[in-house]
Amino acid sequence: MTARPDDAAAAAPTLAGFTTLRVGGPIGTFVDAASAEEIMDVVREADAAGTEVLVLGGGSNILASDDGFDGIVVRDARREIAIENSEGCGGAQFRAPAGAVWDDVVVRAVAEGFSGFEALSGIPGSTGATPVQNVGAYGQEVSGVLSHVRVWDRATNRPRTLALADLRLGYRTSTLKRSYTEEADGGGRTWGPTGRYVVLDVHFQTDATTMSAPVRYAELARTLGVEIGARVESAEVRESVLDLRRGKGMVLDDADHDTWSAGSFFTNPVLPPAQAAGLPDDAPRFDAPAPDGSGGTWVKSSAAWLIAHAGFGPGYRMPGPAAISTKHSLALTNRGGASAADLVSLARTVRDGVEATYGVVLVPEPVLLGVEI
Ligand SMILES: Cc1cc2nc3c(=O)[nH]c(=O)nc-3n(C[C@H](O)[C@H](O)[C@H](O)COP(=O)(O)OP(=O)(O)OC[C@H]3O[C@@H](n4cnc5c(N)ncnc54)[C@H](O)[C@@H]3O)c2cc1C
């Protein structure tokens, strides 16, 4: 987990101590919950009292205000992964509590010979957060291995099981994430900074084989020396992914300020074909499902490309205090003394510059806690 124990133990914990961007002011109340029951109790009581709740994982997808958060921050202290079935024609089934470190789940899956996790190695944070934005990297998404999740439903004050279909997982989105902004998913209201559903346990279903899922990502295939669609030993895929990620500052490392980030700060824009036609010829283009639910095909471009070509390449605004990573134009980083306000200012400059150059409004990926871009 990314939180630093010295901060956790401090009398007045701050969000800077619990987030990978390392900004954010004081926390009202902090609870490290030892059981699912405790999490449900804390959330139910806070909701009844009208106290704001933040369910915190590794803090790797949050940009928190310098003013802090006056509500209750609750973190799941459970870590134990439980294998339910590891062989047979039904494949493998196992579960992890929301508090399990995501990379521990990947390491365990690869070691057990469970396929489909290997390219998701190195993504920081907790298992409970992975369905929230359907984490993905190098051609895999958690949607490929999820079976269902146990949640606490804050709208009905009941525990529930959400099947894969209920989660409506898409590119960096889900029913869980949509409940932050859409009343239909929020049970008649919107939620935040944690959504309507608090994830308690995540259940996985996948193939029991030491071979990876087919390699779908061109850069990864090149690194492995295989064709797209090939299957390789999962352990080998995992190592290659970690090497690629390290080269881009996408594996947490206390000593490397390029990793003091929230990963990709903007999602890749998915554009109607007519708008995508206006991009320069050399802008990346991939087919993607239309996000408007029409069933059509739109065009996904690359936020990193647009940012770099709009004049905000790696190292922009170095030496900081907030600057674009020296390794990747999509990561906004804290060079040591940045405030949330510094990061917000940088994010606005980048977003506005890309809009002025290409007419594309980039959307931030991290959860914004008490700040607006
Ligand atoms: C260096 C770096 C690289 C990254 N690379 C990737 C990548 O390749 N792909 C990718 O998809 N993401 C990536 N990310 C983003 C981030 O790691 C993921 O979004 C991750 O899943 C966030 O997990 P977390 O536990 O840190 O969530 P947090 O930041 O703690 O929380 C994020 C949101 O999820 C909610 N949440 C957390 N736990 C729960 C729960 N149990 N129930 C309900 N809601 C919950 C929080 O309330 C909050 O709204 C990267 C981040 C960093 C810093």
Coordinates of N, CA, C and O in Angstrom, one line a residue, residues 85-93 109 112-116 205-211 231:
N85 N -11.2 -22.1 -6.0 CA -11.1 -23.2 -7.0 C -9.9 -22.9 -7.9 O -9.9 -21.9 -8.5
S86 N -9.0 -23.8 -8.0 CA -7.8 -23.5 -8.8 C -7.6 -24.4 -10.0 O -6.6 -24.3 -10.7
E87 N -8.5 -25.3 -10.3 CA -8.4 -26.1 -11.5 C -9.7 -26.6 -12.0 O -10.8 -26.3 -11.4
G88 N -9.7 -27.4 -13.0 CA -10.9 -28.0 -13.6 C -11.4 -27.2 -14.7 O -10.9 -26.1 -15.0
C89 N -12.5 -27.7 -15.4 CA -12.9 -27.0 -16.6 C -13.6 -25.7 -16.3 O -13.8 -24.9 -17.2
G90 N -14.0 -25.5 -15.0 CA -14.7 -24.2 -14.7 C -13.7 -23.1 -14.5 O -14.1 -22.0 -14.2
G91 N -12.4 -23.4 -14.7 CA -11.4 -22.4 -14.5 C -11.1 -22.1 -13.0 O -11.4 -22.9 -12.2
A92 N -10.5 -21.0 -12.7 CA -10.1 -20.6 -11.4 C -11.0 -19.6 -10.8 O -11.4 -18.7 -11.5
Q93 N -11.4 -19.7 -9.5 CA -12.1 -18.7 -8.8 C -11.4 -18.3 -7.6 O -11.0 -19.2 -6.8
A109 N -1.9 -14.4 -8.5 CA -2.6 -15.0 -9.7 C -1.5 -15.6 -10.6 O -1.7 -16.7 -11.1
E112 N -0.1 -18.7 -9.1 CA -1.0 -19.9 -9.1 C -1.3 -20.4 -10.5 O -2.0 -21.4 -10.6
G113 N -0.9 -19.7 -11.5 CA -1.3 -20.1 -12.9 C -2.7 -19.7 -13.2 O -3.4 -20.5 -13.8
F114 N -3.1 -18.4 -12.9 CA -4.4 -17.9 -13.3 C -4.1 -16.8 -14.3 O -3.4 -15.8 -14.0
S115 N -4.7 -16.9 -15.5 CA -4.4 -16.0 -16.6 C -5.2 -14.8 -16.6 O -6.4 -14.8 -16.2
G116 N -4.7 -13.7 -17.2 CA -5.5 -12.5 -17.5 C -5.2 -11.3 -16.6 O -5.7 -10.3 -16.7
Q205 N -12.8 -14.7 -11.7 CA -13.0 -16.0 -12.4 C -12.1 -15.9 -13.7 O -12.2 -15.0 -14.5
T206 N -11.3 -16.9 -13.8 CA -10.4 -16.8 -15.0 C -9.9 -18.2 -15.4 O -10.2 -19.2 -14.7
D207 N -9.1 -18.3 -16.5 CA -8.6 -19.5 -16.9 C -7.4 -20.0 -16.0 O -6.6 -19.1 -15.6
A208 N -7.4 -21.3 -15.7 CA -6.3 -21.8 -14.9 C -5.2 -22.3 -15.9 O -5.2 -23.4 -16.3
T209 N -4.3 -21.4 -16.2 CA -3.2 -21.8 -17.1 C -2.0 -20.8 -16.8 O -2.3 -19.6 -16.5
T210 N -0.8 -21.3 -17.0 CA 0.3 -20.4 -16.8 C 0.6 -19.5 -18.0 O 1.4 -18.6 -18.0
M211 N -0.2 -19.8 -19.1 CA 0.0 -18.9 -20.3 C -0.8 -17.7 -20.1 O -1.9 -17.7 -19.6
R231 N 0.3 -16.0 -27.1 CA 0.3 -16.2 -25.7 C 1.7 -16.6 -25.2 O 2.3 -17.3 -25.9

